[in-house]
């Protein structure tokens, strides 16, 4: 009966930040941010509650690391998707970016909430003192479309148009996450539809 309580705990030096991060992401996925705690992490890893604090000063520090890690993963996915497009068209690049971002959010719903939605003690603002890397990459892709003439608007308008397109993409993701995105039978993919409309609207500037 005492076997479980007498089971030897792991020592601090046997842990790693990556191991703690992976367990934290698993708990986050299963229980959301409210279910994440150092005690649950320690129980999963078979170590003392104090052990994770050897790697993270606080739970906010841990969440900050999850945000940074998620942002790096998302940026890597966006760059990979963009590089695989066999075209120099900014709209084709943006479509690939939008698809990849949608896939990331769909597969990492709780992490995405922490990265872009949840205000956990302002931690996401501390982690991103500037624009998120993913948004900056998206912004740069839109800028290239302006410079090439594919988007025939004055160059100083590209930040506003990029914000509009990002807001649409983010909105579609939130609608999908909350179950409010109702796809009509026979309708196309909402990401593909949106990019198609943007291309039609932005490619023909009224004189």
PDB file of C-alpha atoms in Angstrom:
ATOM      1  CA  UNK A   1       0.000   0.000   0.000  1.00  0.00           C
ATOM      2  CA  UNK A   2       2.920   2.345   0.602  1.00  0.00           C
ATOM      3  CA  UNK A   3       4.707   1.618  -2.669  1.00  0.00           C
ATOM      4  CA  UNK A   4       3.374   4.712  -4.439  1.00  0.00           C
ATOM      5  CA  UNK A   5       4.264   7.090  -1.623  1.00  0.00           C
ATOM      6  CA  UNK A   6       7.697   5.492  -1.180  1.00  0.00           C
ATOM      7  CA  UNK A   7       8.512   5.639  -4.854  1.00  0.00           C
ATOM      8  CA  UNK A   8      11.779   7.473  -5.291  1.00  0.00           C
ATOM      9  CA  UNK A   9      11.351  10.955  -6.715  1.00  0.00           C
ATOM     10  CA  UNK A  10      13.497  12.265  -9.500  1.00  0.00           C
ATOM     11  CA  UNK A  11      16.255  14.627  -8.510  1.00  0.00           C
ATOM     12  CA  UNK A  12      16.382  18.137  -9.940  1.00  0.00           C
ATOM     13  CA  UNK A  13      19.436  17.544 -12.114  1.00  0.00           C
ATOM     14  CA  UNK A  14      17.601  14.757 -13.953  1.00  0.00           C
ATOM     15  CA  UNK A  15      15.058  17.215 -15.346  1.00  0.00           C
ATOM     16  CA  UNK A  16      15.357  19.601 -18.284  1.00  0.00           C
ATOM     17  CA  UNK A  17      13.505  22.723 -19.403  1.00  0.00           C
ATOM     18  CA  UNK A  18      12.361  20.879 -22.528  1.00  0.00           C
ATOM     19  CA  UNK A  19      10.859  18.073 -20.446  1.00  0.00           C
ATOM     20  CA  UNK A  20       9.022  20.535 -18.217  1.00  0.00           C
ATOM     21  CA  UNK A  21       7.843  22.494 -21.254  1.00  0.00           C
ATOM     22  CA  UNK A  22       6.517  19.352 -22.983  1.00  0.00           C
ATOM     23  CA  UNK A  23       4.579  18.231 -19.906  1.00  0.00           C
ATOM     24  CA  UNK A  24       3.227  21.767 -19.483  1.00  0.00           C
ATOM     25  CA  UNK A  25       1.993  21.784 -23.078  1.00  0.00           C
ATOM     26  CA  UNK A  26       0.276  18.440 -22.521  1.00  0.00           C
ATOM     27  CA  UNK A  27      -1.515  19.728 -19.410  1.00  0.00           C
ATOM     28  CA  UNK A  28      -2.394  22.939 -21.239  1.00  0.00           C
ATOM     29  CA  UNK A  29      -3.908  20.943 -24.094  1.00  0.00           C
ATOM     30  CA  UNK A  30      -5.927  18.710 -21.764  1.00  0.00           C
ATOM     31  CA  UNK A  31      -7.045  21.193 -19.104  1.00  0.00           C
ATOM     32  CA  UNK A  32      -6.416  24.706 -20.415  1.00  0.00           C
ATOM     33  CA  UNK A  33      -4.433  27.445 -18.717  1.00  0.00           C
ATOM     34  CA  UNK A  34      -6.523  27.297 -15.519  1.00  0.00           C
ATOM     35  CA  UNK A  35      -5.513  23.654 -15.075  1.00  0.00           C
ATOM     36  CA  UNK A  36      -1.794  24.306 -15.387  1.00  0.00           C
ATOM     37  CA  UNK A  37       0.153  24.351 -12.121  1.00  0.00           C
ATOM     38  CA  UNK A  38       3.655  23.547 -10.915  1.00  0.00           C
ATOM     39  CA  UNK A  39       2.189  20.843  -8.666  1.00  0.00           C
ATOM     40  CA  UNK A  40       0.564  19.039 -11.615  1.00  0.00           C
ATOM     41  CA  UNK A  41       3.775  19.341 -13.609  1.00  0.00           C
ATOM     42  CA  UNK A  42       5.740  17.848 -10.723  1.00  0.00           C
ATOM     43  CA  UNK A  43       3.255  14.982 -10.324  1.00  0.00           C
ATOM     44  CA  UNK A  44       3.532  14.115 -14.009  1.00  0.00           C
ATOM     45  CA  UNK A  45       7.319  14.207 -13.898  1.00  0.00           C
ATOM     46  CA  UNK A  46       7.579  12.336 -10.594  1.00  0.00           C
ATOM     47  CA  UNK A  47       9.565  15.055  -8.885  1.00  0.00           C
ATOM     48  CA  UNK A  48       9.109  17.476  -6.006  1.00  0.00           C
ATOM     49  CA  UNK A  49       7.085  20.660  -6.508  1.00  0.00           C
ATOM     50  CA  UNK A  50      10.277  22.635  -5.930  1.00  0.00           C
ATOM     51  CA  UNK A  51      12.094  20.980  -8.861  1.00  0.00           C
ATOM     52  CA  UNK A  52      10.459  22.961 -11.731  1.00  0.00           C
ATOM     53  CA  UNK A  53      11.363  26.153  -9.872  1.00  0.00           C
ATOM     54  CA  UNK A  54      15.014  25.322 -10.509  1.00  0.00           C
ATOM     55  CA  UNK A  55      14.307  26.096 -14.168  1.00  0.00           C
ATOM     56  CA  UNK A  56      11.517  28.684 -13.910  1.00  0.00           C
ATOM     57  CA  UNK A  57      11.309  31.462 -11.353  1.00  0.00           C
ATOM     58  CA  UNK A  58       7.511  31.353 -11.355  1.00  0.00           C
ATOM     59  CA  UNK A  59       4.542  29.961 -13.207  1.00  0.00           C
ATOM     60  CA  UNK A  60       4.350  33.206 -15.173  1.00  0.00           C
ATOM     61  CA  UNK A  61       7.958  32.625 -16.247  1.00  0.00           C
ATOM     62  CA  UNK A  62       6.920  29.162 -17.467  1.00  0.00           C
ATOM     63  CA  UNK A  63       3.920  30.503 -19.395  1.00  0.00           C
ATOM     64  CA  UNK A  64       6.192  33.121 -20.923  1.00  0.00           C
ATOM     65  CA  UNK A  65       8.467  30.341 -22.146  1.00  0.00           C
ATOM     66  CA  UNK A  66       5.490  28.438 -23.604  1.00  0.00           C
ATOM     67  CA  UNK A  67       4.501  31.563 -25.531  1.00  0.00           C
ATOM     68  CA  UNK A  68       8.011  32.070 -26.891  1.00  0.00           C
ATOM     69  CA  UNK A  69       8.268  28.407 -27.839  1.00  0.00           C
ATOM     70  CA  UNK A  70       4.858  28.491 -29.534  1.00  0.00           C
ATOM     71  CA  UNK A  71       5.727  31.633 -31.435  1.00  0.00           C
ATOM     72  CA  UNK A  72       8.991  30.105 -32.672  1.00  0.00           C
ATOM     73  CA  UNK A  73       7.134  26.994 -33.820  1.00  0.00           C
ATOM     74  CA  UNK A  74       4.460  29.052 -35.581  1.00  0.00           C
ATOM     75  CA  UNK A  75       7.032  31.244 -37.329  1.00  0.00           C
ATOM     76  CA  UNK A  76       8.924  28.153 -38.491  1.00  0.00           C
ATOM     77  CA  UNK A  77       5.696  26.707 -39.929  1.00  0.00           C
ATOM     78  CA  UNK A  78       4.838  29.954 -41.734  1.00  0.00           C
ATOM     79  CA  UNK A  79       8.299  30.232 -43.268  1.00  0.00           C
ATOM     80  CA  UNK A  80       8.241  26.594 -44.365  1.00  0.00           C
ATOM     81  CA  UNK A  81       4.796  26.979 -45.941  1.00  0.00           C
ATOM     82  CA  UNK A  82       5.851  30.152 -47.738  1.00  0.00           C
ATOM     83  CA  UNK A  83       9.081  28.576 -49.031  1.00  0.00           C
ATOM     84  CA  UNK A  84       7.190  25.611 -50.486  1.00  0.00           C
ATOM     85  CA  UNK A  85       5.025  27.824 -52.722  1.00  0.00           C
ATOM     86  CA  UNK A  86       6.168  27.518 -56.333  1.00  0.00           C
ATOM     87  CA  UNK A  87       5.356  31.140 -57.097  1.00  0.00           C
ATOM     88  CA  UNK A  88       6.604  34.651 -56.342  1.00  0.00           C
ATOM     89  CA  UNK A  89       3.031  35.897 -56.018  1.00  0.00           C
ATOM     90  CA  UNK A  90       2.469  37.627 -52.691  1.00  0.00           C
ATOM     91  CA  UNK A  91      -1.121  36.371 -52.649  1.00  0.00           C
ATOM     92  CA  UNK A  92       0.028  32.776 -53.112  1.00  0.00           C
ATOM     93  CA  UNK A  93       2.509  33.287 -50.277  1.00  0.00           C
ATOM     94  CA  UNK A  94      -0.176  34.827 -48.065  1.00  0.00           C
ATOM     95  CA  UNK A  95      -2.546  31.949 -48.796  1.00  0.00           C
ATOM     96  CA  UNK A  96       0.122  29.458 -47.720  1.00  0.00           C
ATOM     97  CA  UNK A  97       0.793  31.480 -44.564  1.00  0.00           C
ATOM     98  CA  UNK A  98      -2.926  31.668 -43.739  1.00  0.00           C
ATOM     99  CA  UNK A  99      -3.389  27.916 -44.218  1.00  0.00           C
ATOM    100  CA  UNK A 100      -0.390  27.157 -42.023  1.00  0.00           C
ATOM    101  CA  UNK A 101      -1.513  29.567 -39.297  1.00  0.00           C
ATOM    102  CA  UNK A 102      -5.004  28.043 -39.349  1.00  0.00           C
ATOM    103  CA  UNK A 103      -3.511  24.543 -39.004  1.00  0.00           C
ATOM    104  CA  UNK A 104      -1.288  25.612 -36.115  1.00  0.00           C
ATOM    105  CA  UNK A 105      -4.217  27.159 -34.252  1.00  0.00           C
ATOM    106  CA  UNK A 106      -6.434  24.123 -34.896  1.00  0.00           C
ATOM    107  CA  UNK A 107      -3.798  21.721 -33.562  1.00  0.00           C
ATOM    108  CA  UNK A 108      -2.757  23.912 -30.631  1.00  0.00           C
ATOM    109  CA  UNK A 109      -5.992  25.524 -29.504  1.00  0.00           C
ATOM    110  CA  UNK A 110      -5.136  26.164 -25.865  1.00  0.00           C
ATOM    111  CA  UNK A 111      -1.601  27.322 -26.653  1.00  0.00           C
ATOM    112  CA  UNK A 112      -2.968  29.677 -29.303  1.00  0.00           C
ATOM    113  CA  UNK A 113      -5.341  31.157 -26.739  1.00  0.00           C
ATOM    114  CA  UNK A 114      -2.433  31.825 -24.397  1.00  0.00           C
ATOM    115  CA  UNK A 115      -0.353  33.316 -27.218  1.00  0.00           C
ATOM    116  CA  UNK A 116      -2.982  35.629 -28.662  1.00  0.00           C
ATOM    117  CA  UNK A 117      -6.097  35.732 -26.476  1.00  0.00           C
ATOM    118  CA  UNK A 118      -5.605  35.045 -22.780  1.00  0.00           C
ATOM    119  CA  UNK A 119      -4.411  37.875 -20.561  1.00  0.00           C
ATOM    120  CA  UNK A 120      -2.523  35.922 -17.940  1.00  0.00           C
ATOM    121  CA  UNK A 121      -1.213  38.693 -15.747  1.00  0.00           C
ATOM    122  CA  UNK A 122      -0.202  40.564 -18.884  1.00  0.00           C
ATOM    123  CA  UNK A 123       2.334  37.831 -19.568  1.00  0.00           C
ATOM    124  CA  UNK A 124       1.844  37.762 -23.310  1.00  0.00           C
ATOM    125  CA  UNK A 125       2.676  41.475 -23.476  1.00  0.00           C
ATOM    126  CA  UNK A 126       5.848  40.858 -21.504  1.00  0.00           C
ATOM    127  CA  UNK A 127       6.810  38.028 -23.825  1.00  0.00           C
ATOM    128  CA  UNK A 128       6.123  40.169 -26.886  1.00  0.00           C
ATOM    129  CA  UNK A 129       7.444  43.670 -26.149  1.00  0.00           C
ATOM    130  CA  UNK A 130       7.236  44.204 -29.895  1.00  0.00           C
ATOM    131  CA  UNK A 131       5.086  42.706 -32.635  1.00  0.00           C
ATOM    132  CA  UNK A 132       4.899  38.882 -32.606  1.00  0.00           C
ATOM    133  CA  UNK A 133       7.389  37.305 -34.996  1.00  0.00           C
ATOM    134  CA  UNK A 134       4.595  35.605 -36.932  1.00  0.00           C
ATOM    135  CA  UNK A 135       2.842  38.911 -37.570  1.00  0.00           C
ATOM    136  CA  UNK A 136       6.071  40.581 -38.623  1.00  0.00           C
ATOM    137  CA  UNK A 137       6.647  37.808 -41.174  1.00  0.00           C
ATOM    138  CA  UNK A 138       3.096  38.235 -42.453  1.00  0.00           C
ATOM    139  CA  UNK A 139       3.629  42.014 -42.623  1.00  0.00           C
ATOM    140  CA  UNK A 140       6.846  41.576 -44.614  1.00  0.00           C
ATOM    141  CA  UNK A 141       5.062  39.320 -47.122  1.00  0.00           C
ATOM    142  CA  UNK A 142       2.381  41.977 -47.671  1.00  0.00           C
ATOM    143  CA  UNK A 143       5.096  44.616 -48.090  1.00  0.00           C
ATOM    144  CA  UNK A 144       6.729  42.546 -50.837  1.00  0.00           C
ATOM    145  CA  UNK A 145       3.386  42.506 -52.652  1.00  0.00           C
ATOM    146  CA  UNK A 146       3.329  46.302 -52.547  1.00  0.00           C
ATOM    147  CA  UNK A 147       6.907  46.661 -53.758  1.00  0.00           C
ATOM    148  CA  UNK A 148       6.354  44.264 -56.664  1.00  0.00           C
ATOM    149  CA  UNK A 149       3.235  46.150 -57.751  1.00  0.00           C
ATOM    150  CA  UNK A 150       1.041  43.094 -57.245  1.00  0.00           C
ATOM    151  CA  UNK A 151      -0.911  45.127 -54.692  1.00  0.00           C
ATOM    152  CA  UNK A 152      -1.273  48.492 -56.487  1.00  0.00           C
ATOM    153  CA  UNK A 153      -1.584  50.798 -53.505  1.00  0.00           C
ATOM    154  CA  UNK A 154       0.804  53.407 -52.038  1.00  0.00           C
ATOM    155  CA  UNK A 155       3.516  51.700 -49.988  1.00  0.00           C
ATOM    156  CA  UNK A 156       2.599  53.597 -46.839  1.00  0.00           C
ATOM    157  CA  UNK A 157      -0.766  51.798 -46.829  1.00  0.00           C
ATOM    158  CA  UNK A 158       0.652  48.300 -46.452  1.00  0.00           C
ATOM    159  CA  UNK A 159       0.573  48.223 -42.609  1.00  0.00           C
ATOM    160  CA  UNK A 160      -3.161  49.038 -42.599  1.00  0.00           C
ATOM    161  CA  UNK A 161      -3.953  46.435 -45.246  1.00  0.00           C
ATOM    162  CA  UNK A 162      -1.799  43.861 -43.439  1.00  0.00           C
ATOM    163  CA  UNK A 163      -3.713  44.528 -40.201  1.00  0.00           C
ATOM    164  CA  UNK A 164      -6.997  44.098 -42.044  1.00  0.00           C
ATOM    165  CA  UNK A 165      -5.920  40.784 -43.577  1.00  0.00           C
ATOM    166  CA  UNK A 166      -4.470  39.486 -40.291  1.00  0.00           C
ATOM    167  CA  UNK A 167      -7.651  40.465 -38.459  1.00  0.00           C
ATOM    168  CA  UNK A 168      -9.707  38.504 -40.976  1.00  0.00           C
ATOM    169  CA  UNK A 169      -7.445  35.458 -40.636  1.00  0.00           C
ATOM    170  CA  UNK A 170      -7.487  35.651 -36.846  1.00  0.00           C
ATOM    171  CA  UNK A 171     -11.263  36.118 -36.859  1.00  0.00           C
ATOM    172  CA  UNK A 172     -11.809  32.996 -38.956  1.00  0.00           C
ATOM    173  CA  UNK A 173      -9.664  31.026 -36.505  1.00  0.00           C
ATOM    174  CA  UNK A 174     -11.583  32.283 -33.457  1.00  0.00           C
ATOM    175  CA  UNK A 175     -14.913  31.517 -35.130  1.00  0.00           C
ATOM    176  CA  UNK A 176     -13.698  27.994 -35.869  1.00  0.00           C
ATOM    177  CA  UNK A 177     -12.430  27.503 -32.300  1.00  0.00           C
ATOM    178  CA  UNK A 178     -15.718  28.614 -30.769  1.00  0.00           C
ATOM    179  CA  UNK A 179     -17.780  26.459 -33.121  1.00  0.00           C
ATOM    180  CA  UNK A 180     -19.386  29.502 -34.721  1.00  0.00           C
ATOM    181  CA  UNK A 181     -17.901  28.913 -38.155  1.00  0.00           C
ATOM    182  CA  UNK A 182     -20.662  27.225 -40.095  1.00  0.00           C
ATOM    183  CA  UNK A 183     -19.512  25.996 -43.484  1.00  0.00           C
ATOM    184  CA  UNK A 184     -22.290  25.898 -46.025  1.00  0.00           C
ATOM    185  CA  UNK A 185     -22.664  22.671 -47.951  1.00  0.00           C
ATOM    186  CA  UNK A 186     -20.791  22.972 -51.210  1.00  0.00           C
ATOM    187  CA  UNK A 187     -18.907  26.078 -50.096  1.00  0.00           C
ATOM    188  CA  UNK A 188     -15.129  26.295 -50.294  1.00  0.00           C
ATOM    189  CA  UNK A 189     -12.519  26.468 -47.577  1.00  0.00           C
ATOM    190  CA  UNK A 190     -12.966  29.805 -45.708  1.00  0.00           C
ATOM    191  CA  UNK A 191      -9.226  30.520 -45.856  1.00  0.00           C
ATOM    192  CA  UNK A 192      -9.086  29.977 -49.613  1.00  0.00           C
ATOM    193  CA  UNK A 193     -12.257  31.995 -50.108  1.00  0.00           C
ATOM    194  CA  UNK A 194     -10.919  34.891 -48.082  1.00  0.00           C
ATOM    195  CA  UNK A 195      -7.581  35.085 -49.909  1.00  0.00           C
ATOM    196  CA  UNK A 196      -9.405  34.895 -53.233  1.00  0.00           C
ATOM    197  CA  UNK A 197     -11.620  37.853 -52.302  1.00  0.00           C
ATOM    198  CA  UNK A 198      -8.668  39.861 -51.021  1.00  0.00           C
ATOM    199  CA  UNK A 199      -6.813  39.225 -54.269  1.00  0.00           C
ATOM    200  CA  UNK A 200      -9.783  40.418 -56.325  1.00  0.00           C
ATOM    201  CA  UNK A 201     -10.315  43.494 -54.181  1.00  0.00           C
ATOM    202  CA  UNK A 202      -6.700  44.539 -53.762  1.00  0.00           C
ATOM    203  CA  UNK A 203      -5.512  43.822 -57.290  1.00  0.00           C
ATOM    204  CA  UNK A 204      -7.886  46.392 -58.776  1.00  0.00           C
ATOM    205  CA  UNK A 205      -7.359  49.763 -57.212  1.00  0.00           C
ATOM    206  CA  UNK A 206      -9.980  52.308 -58.192  1.00  0.00           C
ATOM    207  CA  UNK A 207      -8.533  55.398 -59.850  1.00  0.00           C
TER     208      UNK A 207
END
